[in-house]
XYZ file of C-alpha atoms in Angstrom:
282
model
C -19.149 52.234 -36.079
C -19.944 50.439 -39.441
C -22.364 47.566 -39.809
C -19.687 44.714 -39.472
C -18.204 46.350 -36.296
C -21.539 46.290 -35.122
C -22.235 42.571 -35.398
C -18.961 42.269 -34.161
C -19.313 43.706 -30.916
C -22.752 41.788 -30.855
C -21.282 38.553 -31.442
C -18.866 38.950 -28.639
C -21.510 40.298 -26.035
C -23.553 37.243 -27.124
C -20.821 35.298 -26.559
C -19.732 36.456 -22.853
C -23.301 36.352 -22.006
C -23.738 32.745 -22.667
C -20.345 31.746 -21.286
C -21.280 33.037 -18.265
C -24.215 31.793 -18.382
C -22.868 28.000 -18.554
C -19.957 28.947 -16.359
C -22.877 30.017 -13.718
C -24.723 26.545 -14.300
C -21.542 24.685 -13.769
C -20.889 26.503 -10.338
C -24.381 25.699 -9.017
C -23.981 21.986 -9.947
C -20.649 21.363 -8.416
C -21.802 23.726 -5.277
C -24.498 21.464 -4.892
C -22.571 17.921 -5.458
C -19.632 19.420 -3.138
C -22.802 20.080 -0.659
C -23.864 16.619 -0.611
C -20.093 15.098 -0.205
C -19.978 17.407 2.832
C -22.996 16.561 4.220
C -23.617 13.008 3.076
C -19.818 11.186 2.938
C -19.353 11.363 6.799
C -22.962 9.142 6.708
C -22.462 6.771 4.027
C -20.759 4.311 6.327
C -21.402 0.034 5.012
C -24.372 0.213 7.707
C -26.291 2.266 5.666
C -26.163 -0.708 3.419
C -26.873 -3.771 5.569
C -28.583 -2.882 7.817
C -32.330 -1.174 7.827
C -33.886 1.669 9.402
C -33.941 1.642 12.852
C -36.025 4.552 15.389
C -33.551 7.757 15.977
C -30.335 7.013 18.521
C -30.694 3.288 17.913
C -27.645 1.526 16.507
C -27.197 -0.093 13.631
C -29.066 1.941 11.576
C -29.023 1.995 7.876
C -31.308 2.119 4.623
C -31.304 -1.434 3.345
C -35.084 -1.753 3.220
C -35.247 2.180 1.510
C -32.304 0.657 -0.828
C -33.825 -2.422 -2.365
C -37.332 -0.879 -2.389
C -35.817 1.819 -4.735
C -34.491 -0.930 -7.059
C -37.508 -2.854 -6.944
C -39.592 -0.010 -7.946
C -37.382 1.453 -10.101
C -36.723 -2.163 -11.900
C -40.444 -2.711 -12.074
C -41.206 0.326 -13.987
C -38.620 -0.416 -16.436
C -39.632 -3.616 -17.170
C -43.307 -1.818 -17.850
C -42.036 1.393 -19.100
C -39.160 -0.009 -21.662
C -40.886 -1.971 -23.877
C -44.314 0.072 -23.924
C -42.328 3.058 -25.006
C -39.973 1.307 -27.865
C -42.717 -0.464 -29.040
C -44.707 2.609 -29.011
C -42.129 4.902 -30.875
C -41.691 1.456 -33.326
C -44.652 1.708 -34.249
C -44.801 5.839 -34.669
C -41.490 5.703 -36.549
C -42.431 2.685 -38.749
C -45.843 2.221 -39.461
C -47.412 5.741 -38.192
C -45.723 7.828 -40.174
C -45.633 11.852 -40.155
C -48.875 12.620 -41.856
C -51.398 9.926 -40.025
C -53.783 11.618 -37.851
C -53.054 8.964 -34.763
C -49.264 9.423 -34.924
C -49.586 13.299 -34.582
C -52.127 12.403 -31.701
C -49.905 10.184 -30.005
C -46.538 12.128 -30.617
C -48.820 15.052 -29.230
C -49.831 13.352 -25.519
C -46.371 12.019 -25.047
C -45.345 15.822 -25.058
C -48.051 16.701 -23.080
C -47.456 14.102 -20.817
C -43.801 14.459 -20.119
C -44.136 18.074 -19.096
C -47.147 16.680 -16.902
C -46.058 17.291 -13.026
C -44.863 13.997 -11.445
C -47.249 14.459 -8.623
C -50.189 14.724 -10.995
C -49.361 11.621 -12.394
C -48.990 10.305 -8.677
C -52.507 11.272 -7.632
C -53.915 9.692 -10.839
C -52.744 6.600 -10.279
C -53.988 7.279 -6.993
C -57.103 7.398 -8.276
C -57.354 4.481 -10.354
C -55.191 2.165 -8.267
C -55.027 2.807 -4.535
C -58.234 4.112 -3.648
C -59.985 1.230 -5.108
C -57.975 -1.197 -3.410
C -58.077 0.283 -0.386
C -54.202 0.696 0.443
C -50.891 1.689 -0.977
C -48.619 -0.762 -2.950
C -45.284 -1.219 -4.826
C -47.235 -1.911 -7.311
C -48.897 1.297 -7.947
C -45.692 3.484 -7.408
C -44.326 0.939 -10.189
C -46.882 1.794 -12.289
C -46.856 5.579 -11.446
C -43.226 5.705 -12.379
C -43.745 3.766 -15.417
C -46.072 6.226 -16.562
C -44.017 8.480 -16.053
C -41.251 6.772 -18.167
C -43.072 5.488 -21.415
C -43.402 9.026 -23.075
C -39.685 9.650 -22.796
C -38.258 6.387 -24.117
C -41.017 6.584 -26.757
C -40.199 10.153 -27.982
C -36.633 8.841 -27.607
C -37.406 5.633 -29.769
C -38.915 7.646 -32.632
C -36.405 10.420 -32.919
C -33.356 7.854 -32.733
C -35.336 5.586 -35.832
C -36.022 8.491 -38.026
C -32.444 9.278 -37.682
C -31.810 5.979 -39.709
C -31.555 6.353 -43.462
C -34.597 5.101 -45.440
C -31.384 3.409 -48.226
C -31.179 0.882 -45.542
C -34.788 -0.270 -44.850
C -35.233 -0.476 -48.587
C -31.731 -2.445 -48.964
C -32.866 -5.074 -46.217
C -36.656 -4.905 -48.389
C -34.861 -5.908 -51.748
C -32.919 -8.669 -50.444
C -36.358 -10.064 -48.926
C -36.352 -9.525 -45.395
C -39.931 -9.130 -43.881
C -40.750 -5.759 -42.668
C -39.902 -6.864 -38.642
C -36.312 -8.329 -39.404
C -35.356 -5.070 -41.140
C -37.032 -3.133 -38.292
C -35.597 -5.742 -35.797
C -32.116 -6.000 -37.527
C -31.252 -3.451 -39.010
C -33.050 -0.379 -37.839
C -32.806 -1.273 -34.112
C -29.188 -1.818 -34.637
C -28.620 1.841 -36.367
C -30.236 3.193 -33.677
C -29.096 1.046 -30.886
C -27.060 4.124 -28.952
C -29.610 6.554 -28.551
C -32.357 4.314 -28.464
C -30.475 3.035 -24.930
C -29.025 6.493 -23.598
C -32.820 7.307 -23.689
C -33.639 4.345 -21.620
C -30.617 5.392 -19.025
C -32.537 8.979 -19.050
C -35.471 7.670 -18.335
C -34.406 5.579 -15.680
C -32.575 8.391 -13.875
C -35.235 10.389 -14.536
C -37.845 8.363 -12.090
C -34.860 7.020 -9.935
C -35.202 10.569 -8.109
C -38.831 11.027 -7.958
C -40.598 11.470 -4.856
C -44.468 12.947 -5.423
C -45.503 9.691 -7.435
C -44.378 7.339 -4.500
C -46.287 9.620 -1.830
C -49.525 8.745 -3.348
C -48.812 5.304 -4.521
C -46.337 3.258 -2.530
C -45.858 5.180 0.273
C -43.162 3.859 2.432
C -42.489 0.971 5.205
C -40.165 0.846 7.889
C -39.272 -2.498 7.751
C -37.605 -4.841 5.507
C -40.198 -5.759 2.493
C -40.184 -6.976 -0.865
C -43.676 -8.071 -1.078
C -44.952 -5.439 -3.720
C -48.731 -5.840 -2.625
C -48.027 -3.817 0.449
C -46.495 -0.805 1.096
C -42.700 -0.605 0.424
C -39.936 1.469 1.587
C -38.225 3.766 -0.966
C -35.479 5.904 -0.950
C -36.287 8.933 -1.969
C -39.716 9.038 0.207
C -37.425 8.103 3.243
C -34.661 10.431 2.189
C -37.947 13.157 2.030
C -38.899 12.039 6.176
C -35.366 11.833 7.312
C -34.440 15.780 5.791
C -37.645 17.178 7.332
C -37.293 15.155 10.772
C -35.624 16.585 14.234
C -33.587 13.465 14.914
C -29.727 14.261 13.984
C -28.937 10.574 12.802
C -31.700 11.047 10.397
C -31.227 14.020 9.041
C -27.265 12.445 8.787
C -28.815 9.481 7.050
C -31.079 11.636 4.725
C -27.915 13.372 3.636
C -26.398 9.945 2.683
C -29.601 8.964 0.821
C -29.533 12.293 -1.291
C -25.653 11.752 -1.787
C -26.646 7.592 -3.244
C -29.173 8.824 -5.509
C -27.092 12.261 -7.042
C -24.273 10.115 -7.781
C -26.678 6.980 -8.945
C -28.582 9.985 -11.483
C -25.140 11.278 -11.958
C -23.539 8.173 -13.363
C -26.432 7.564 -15.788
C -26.033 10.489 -17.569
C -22.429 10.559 -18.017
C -22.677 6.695 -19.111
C -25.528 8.107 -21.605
C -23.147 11.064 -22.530
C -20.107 8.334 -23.020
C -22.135 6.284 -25.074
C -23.429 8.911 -27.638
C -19.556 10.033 -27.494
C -18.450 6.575 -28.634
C -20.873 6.691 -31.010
C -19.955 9.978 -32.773
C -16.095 8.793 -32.483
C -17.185 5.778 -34.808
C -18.302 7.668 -37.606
Protein backbone atom coordinates (compact mmCIF):
# COMPACT_ATOMS: atom_id res chain seq x y z
CA UNK A 1 0.00 0.00 0.00
CA UNK A 2 1.51 3.32 -1.36
CA UNK A 3 1.43 6.62 0.48
CA UNK A 4 -1.84 7.97 -1.23
CA UNK A 5 -3.70 4.65 -0.51
CA UNK A 6 -2.66 5.19 2.83
CA UNK A 7 -4.21 8.60 3.43
CA UNK A 8 -6.92 7.23 1.66
CA UNK A 9 -7.94 4.62 3.86
CA UNK A 10 -7.20 7.25 6.71
CA UNK A 11 -9.46 9.73 5.39
CA UNK A 12 -12.29 7.32 5.22
CA UNK A 13 -11.72 5.80 8.82
CA UNK A 14 -11.66 9.47 9.93
CA UNK A 15 -14.59 9.95 8.27
CA UNK A 16 -16.84 6.90 9.65
CA UNK A 17 -15.49 7.70 12.97
CA UNK A 18 -16.88 11.12 13.12
CA UNK A 19 -20.14 10.22 11.40
CA UNK A 20 -20.79 8.02 13.92
CA UNK A 21 -19.83 10.02 16.22
CA UNK A 22 -22.59 12.80 15.30
CA UNK A 23 -25.00 10.07 14.33
CA UNK A 24 -24.47 8.85 18.18
CA UNK A 25 -25.06 12.56 19.48
CA UNK A 26 -28.17 12.84 17.44
CA UNK A 27 -29.63 9.52 18.95
CA UNK A 28 -29.02 10.64 22.55
CA UNK A 29 -30.75 14.02 21.89
CA UNK A 30 -33.86 12.76 20.28
CA UNK A 31 -33.86 9.69 22.98
CA UNK A 32 -33.92 12.21 25.47
CA UNK A 33 -36.61 14.79 23.83
CA UNK A 34 -38.80 11.54 22.88
CA UNK A 35 -38.26 10.81 26.86
CA UNK A 36 -39.67 13.97 27.93
CA UNK A 37 -42.82 13.85 25.33
CA UNK A 38 -43.47 10.47 26.99
CA UNK A 39 -43.18 11.46 30.26
CA UNK A 40 -44.14 15.12 30.25
CA UNK A 41 -47.13 15.49 27.31
CA UNK A 42 -49.69 13.37 29.34
CA UNK A 43 -48.94 16.37 32.24
CA UNK A 44 -48.88 19.44 30.33
CA UNK A 45 -52.62 19.84 30.58
CA UNK A 46 -53.87 24.18 30.53
CA UNK A 47 -53.84 23.69 34.51
CA UNK A 48 -50.37 23.57 34.61
CA UNK A 49 -50.72 27.04 33.30
CA UNK A 50 -53.40 28.76 35.38
CA UNK A 51 -53.38 27.50 38.06
CA UNK A 52 -50.39 27.26 40.89
CA UNK A 53 -48.93 24.66 42.90
CA UNK A 54 -51.06 23.06 45.09
CA UNK A 55 -49.87 20.12 48.12
CA UNK A 56 -49.77 16.43 46.36
CA UNK A 57 -53.51 14.83 45.47
CA UNK A 58 -55.04 18.29 45.60
CA UNK A 59 -56.81 19.46 42.46
CA UNK A 60 -56.18 22.01 40.42
CA UNK A 61 -52.73 21.90 40.48
CA UNK A 62 -50.42 23.59 38.14
CA UNK A 63 -47.09 25.75 37.89
CA UNK A 64 -48.30 29.28 37.31
CA UNK A 65 -46.36 30.78 40.21
CA UNK A 66 -42.98 28.41 39.03
CA UNK A 67 -43.98 29.85 35.37
CA UNK A 68 -43.93 33.59 35.79
CA UNK A 69 -41.15 33.43 38.42
CA UNK A 70 -38.98 31.84 35.61
CA UNK A 71 -39.80 34.79 33.30
CA UNK A 72 -39.33 37.27 35.85
CA UNK A 73 -35.97 36.05 36.67
CA UNK A 74 -35.00 35.18 33.52
CA UNK A 75 -36.28 38.80 32.11
CA UNK A 76 -34.46 40.50 34.94
CA UNK A 77 -31.15 39.14 34.16
CA UNK A 78 -31.44 40.11 30.66
CA UNK A 79 -32.24 43.41 31.19
CA UNK A 80 -28.81 43.40 33.53
CA UNK A 81 -26.91 40.95 31.56
CA UNK A 82 -27.66 42.42 27.81
CA UNK A 83 -26.45 45.62 27.90
CA UNK A 84 -23.41 45.04 30.42
CA UNK A 85 -22.13 42.47 28.01
CA UNK A 86 -22.61 44.53 24.50
CA UNK A 87 -21.39 47.40 26.02
CA UNK A 88 -18.60 45.48 27.41
CA UNK A 89 -17.54 43.67 24.09
CA UNK A 90 -18.19 47.54 22.44
CA UNK A 91 -15.87 48.69 24.16
CA UNK A 92 -13.20 45.54 23.76
CA UNK A 93 -13.89 45.51 20.02
CA UNK A 94 -13.72 49.33 19.57
CA UNK A 95 -11.69 51.11 21.82
CA UNK A 96 -9.64 48.10 23.62
CA UNK A 97 -8.14 46.80 20.94
CA UNK A 98 -5.93 43.45 20.63
CA UNK A 99 -2.68 44.64 22.06
CA UNK A 100 -3.98 46.78 25.33
CA UNK A 101 -3.09 45.10 28.44
CA UNK A 102 -6.91 45.59 29.96
CA UNK A 103 -8.60 44.10 26.87
CA UNK A 104 -6.45 40.85 27.09
CA UNK A 105 -7.38 41.02 30.92
CA UNK A 106 -10.89 41.35 30.38
CA UNK A 107 -11.23 38.98 27.25
CA UNK A 108 -9.21 36.63 29.72
CA UNK A 109 -11.94 36.59 32.92
CA UNK A 110 -14.85 36.38 30.59
CA UNK A 111 -13.26 32.93 29.55
CA UNK A 112 -12.53 32.12 32.84
CA UNK A 113 -15.73 33.00 33.94
CA UNK A 114 -17.94 31.23 31.50
CA UNK A 115 -16.35 27.88 32.17
CA UNK A 116 -16.88 28.92 35.97
CA UNK A 117 -19.54 26.24 37.50
CA UNK A 118 -23.03 27.83 37.75
CA UNK A 119 -23.24 26.86 41.34
CA UNK A 120 -20.02 28.68 42.14
CA UNK A 121 -21.35 31.64 40.82
CA UNK A 122 -24.61 30.85 42.92
CA UNK A 123 -22.81 30.66 46.26
CA UNK A 124 -20.94 33.92 45.46
CA UNK A 125 -23.67 35.83 45.08
CA UNK A 126 -24.66 34.10 48.06
CA UNK A 127 -22.11 35.59 49.68
CA UNK A 128 -22.33 39.05 48.77
CA UNK A 129 -26.11 39.29 48.52
CA UNK A 130 -28.16 36.94 50.67
CA UNK A 131 -26.24 36.45 53.65
CA UNK A 132 -26.01 40.06 54.28
CA UNK A 133 -29.53 40.63 53.92
CA UNK A 134 -30.52 38.01 55.79
CA UNK A 135 -32.90 36.06 53.25
CA UNK A 136 -33.24 34.88 49.72
CA UNK A 137 -34.63 37.12 46.88
CA UNK A 138 -35.52 37.35 43.13
CA UNK A 139 -33.31 39.71 43.15
CA UNK A 140 -30.20 37.89 43.86
CA UNK A 141 -31.04 34.83 41.56
CA UNK A 142 -31.48 37.81 38.92
CA UNK A 143 -28.30 38.91 39.55
CA UNK A 144 -26.71 35.38 39.82
CA UNK A 145 -28.02 34.59 36.40
CA UNK A 146 -26.94 37.79 35.04
CA UNK A 147 -23.58 37.03 35.99
CA UNK A 148 -23.73 34.29 34.56
CA UNK A 149 -24.88 35.84 31.20
CA UNK A 150 -22.59 39.00 30.68
CA UNK A 151 -19.38 36.98 29.68
CA UNK A 152 -21.21 35.17 26.92
CA UNK A 153 -23.00 38.04 25.18
CA UNK A 154 -19.75 39.99 25.68
CA UNK A 155 -17.42 37.38 24.06
CA UNK A 156 -20.32 37.16 21.59
CA UNK A 157 -20.37 41.07 21.05
CA UNK A 158 -16.63 41.24 20.32
CA UNK A 159 -16.24 38.31 18.01
CA UNK A 160 -19.46 39.38 15.91
CA UNK A 161 -17.73 43.34 15.67
CA UNK A 162 -14.36 42.20 14.66
CA UNK A 163 -16.06 40.27 12.03
CA UNK A 164 -17.00 43.75 10.48
CA UNK A 165 -14.59 45.14 7.92
CA UNK A 166 -12.42 48.06 9.14
CA UNK A 167 -13.38 49.77 5.01
CA UNK A 168 -16.59 50.51 6.67
CA UNK A 169 -15.72 52.26 9.99
CA UNK A 170 -13.26 54.34 8.03
CA UNK A 171 -16.04 55.05 5.18
CA UNK A 172 -18.62 56.26 7.94
CA UNK A 173 -15.12 58.34 9.54
CA UNK A 174 -14.56 60.20 6.11
CA UNK A 175 -17.98 61.24 5.57
CA UNK A 176 -17.86 62.75 9.29
CA UNK A 177 -19.76 60.63 11.44
CA UNK A 178 -18.54 60.70 15.16
CA UNK A 179 -16.95 57.61 16.34
CA UNK A 180 -20.54 56.34 18.25
CA UNK A 181 -22.84 56.79 15.07
CA UNK A 182 -20.43 54.63 13.04
CA UNK A 183 -20.21 52.21 16.00
CA UNK A 184 -24.01 52.73 16.59
CA UNK A 185 -24.96 52.67 12.81
CA UNK A 186 -23.07 51.01 11.06
CA UNK A 187 -21.09 48.48 13.00
CA UNK A 188 -24.05 47.38 15.18
CA UNK A 189 -25.99 46.94 12.07
CA UNK A 190 -23.15 44.57 10.32
CA UNK A 191 -23.19 42.69 13.17
CA UNK A 192 -26.76 42.78 14.15
CA UNK A 193 -27.33 38.69 13.57
CA UNK A 194 -24.82 37.30 15.66
CA UNK A 195 -24.66 39.96 18.00
CA UNK A 196 -28.60 38.75 18.81
CA UNK A 197 -28.26 34.82 18.29
CA UNK A 198 -25.69 35.38 21.15
CA UNK A 199 -28.21 37.09 23.26
CA UNK A 200 -30.87 34.05 22.45
CA UNK A 201 -27.79 31.71 23.71
CA UNK A 202 -27.39 33.37 26.52
CA UNK A 203 -30.80 33.50 27.47
CA UNK A 204 -31.33 29.76 26.99
CA UNK A 205 -28.35 29.26 28.53
CA UNK A 206 -29.61 30.58 32.22
CA UNK A 207 -33.32 29.73 31.31
CA UNK A 208 -32.27 26.05 32.49
CA UNK A 209 -30.15 26.74 35.39
CA UNK A 210 -30.87 25.45 38.67
CA UNK A 211 -27.59 25.72 41.25
CA UNK A 212 -27.62 29.67 41.01
CA UNK A 213 -31.38 29.87 42.10
CA UNK A 214 -30.73 27.32 45.11
CA UNK A 215 -28.52 29.77 46.75
CA UNK A 216 -30.12 32.94 45.67
CA UNK A 217 -33.85 32.90 45.11
CA UNK A 218 -34.78 29.84 46.36
CA UNK A 219 -38.33 29.06 45.68
CA UNK A 220 -42.05 29.91 47.05
CA UNK A 221 -45.05 28.02 46.92
CA UNK A 222 -47.33 30.56 46.34
CA UNK A 223 -48.16 33.03 43.79
CA UNK A 224 -45.40 36.02 43.99
CA UNK A 225 -44.00 38.61 41.97
CA UNK A 226 -42.60 40.71 44.63
CA UNK A 227 -38.77 40.19 43.82
CA UNK A 228 -37.64 41.18 47.48
CA UNK A 229 -38.79 37.84 48.71
CA UNK A 230 -38.32 34.58 47.74
CA UNK A 231 -39.84 33.54 44.34
CA UNK A 232 -40.89 30.42 42.78
CA UNK A 233 -38.93 29.21 39.71
CA UNK A 234 -39.22 26.58 37.45
CA UNK A 235 -36.44 24.82 37.26
CA UNK A 236 -35.88 24.78 41.28
CA UNK A 237 -39.54 23.39 41.44
CA UNK A 238 -39.06 21.11 38.48
CA UNK A 239 -35.65 19.97 40.78
CA UNK A 240 -38.35 19.22 44.17
CA UNK A 241 -41.08 17.75 42.13
CA UNK A 242 -38.41 14.93 40.22
CA UNK A 243 -36.84 14.05 43.60
CA UNK A 244 -40.32 13.98 45.58
CA UNK A 245 -42.57 10.64 46.35
CA UNK A 246 -45.86 12.24 45.37
CA UNK A 247 -46.92 10.82 41.73
CA UNK A 248 -48.69 14.17 40.61
CA UNK A 249 -45.43 15.79 41.24
CA UNK A 250 -43.17 13.83 39.84
CA UNK A 251 -46.04 14.01 36.69
CA UNK A 252 -45.79 17.76 37.00
CA UNK A 253 -41.90 17.80 37.19
CA UNK A 254 -41.95 15.90 33.94
CA UNK A 255 -44.12 18.69 32.37
CA UNK A 256 -41.78 21.38 33.77
CA UNK A 257 -38.62 19.63 32.20
CA UNK A 258 -40.71 19.09 28.90
CA UNK A 259 -41.62 23.52 29.02
CA UNK A 260 -38.14 24.37 29.51
CA UNK A 261 -36.37 21.61 26.72
CA UNK A 262 -38.65 22.85 24.19
CA UNK A 263 -38.39 26.73 25.54
CA UNK A 264 -34.08 26.06 25.26
CA UNK A 265 -34.92 24.15 22.20
CA UNK A 266 -36.66 26.87 20.27
CA UNK A 267 -33.93 29.42 21.06
CA UNK A 268 -31.38 27.73 19.46
CA UNK A 269 -33.01 26.76 16.36
CA UNK A 270 -34.38 30.54 16.11
CA UNK A 271 -30.49 31.45 16.70
CA UNK A 272 -29.53 28.71 14.08
CA UNK A 273 -32.41 30.24 11.57
CA UNK A 274 -31.19 33.53 12.01
CA UNK A 275 -27.41 32.99 11.26
CA UNK A 276 -28.96 30.79 8.26
CA UNK A 277 -30.80 33.83 6.90
CA UNK A 278 -27.94 35.62 7.30
CA UNK A 279 -25.48 33.46 5.29
CA UNK A 280 -28.42 33.09 2.53
CA UNK A 281 -28.09 37.02 2.12
CA UNK A 282 -24.67 37.14 1.14
Amino acid sequence: MNRQERRILLNRIIMLLSTAAAVTGLLFLFWIIAVLFYKGFAALTPDIFTYDMAPPGREPSGLRNALVGQLLLVAGASAIGVPIGVLAGTYLSEYGGKKSRLARLIRDISDIMMSTPSIVIGAFVYAILVAPMGHFSGWAGIAALAVMMVPIVLRTTDDMLQLVPGSLREAAIALGAPKYKVIVQVVYRGAKTGMLTGILLSIARIAGETAPLLFTSFSNNFYSTDLNQPIASLTVTMYNYATSPYKDWIDQGWAAALILALFVLGANIVGRLIIRKKKGEH
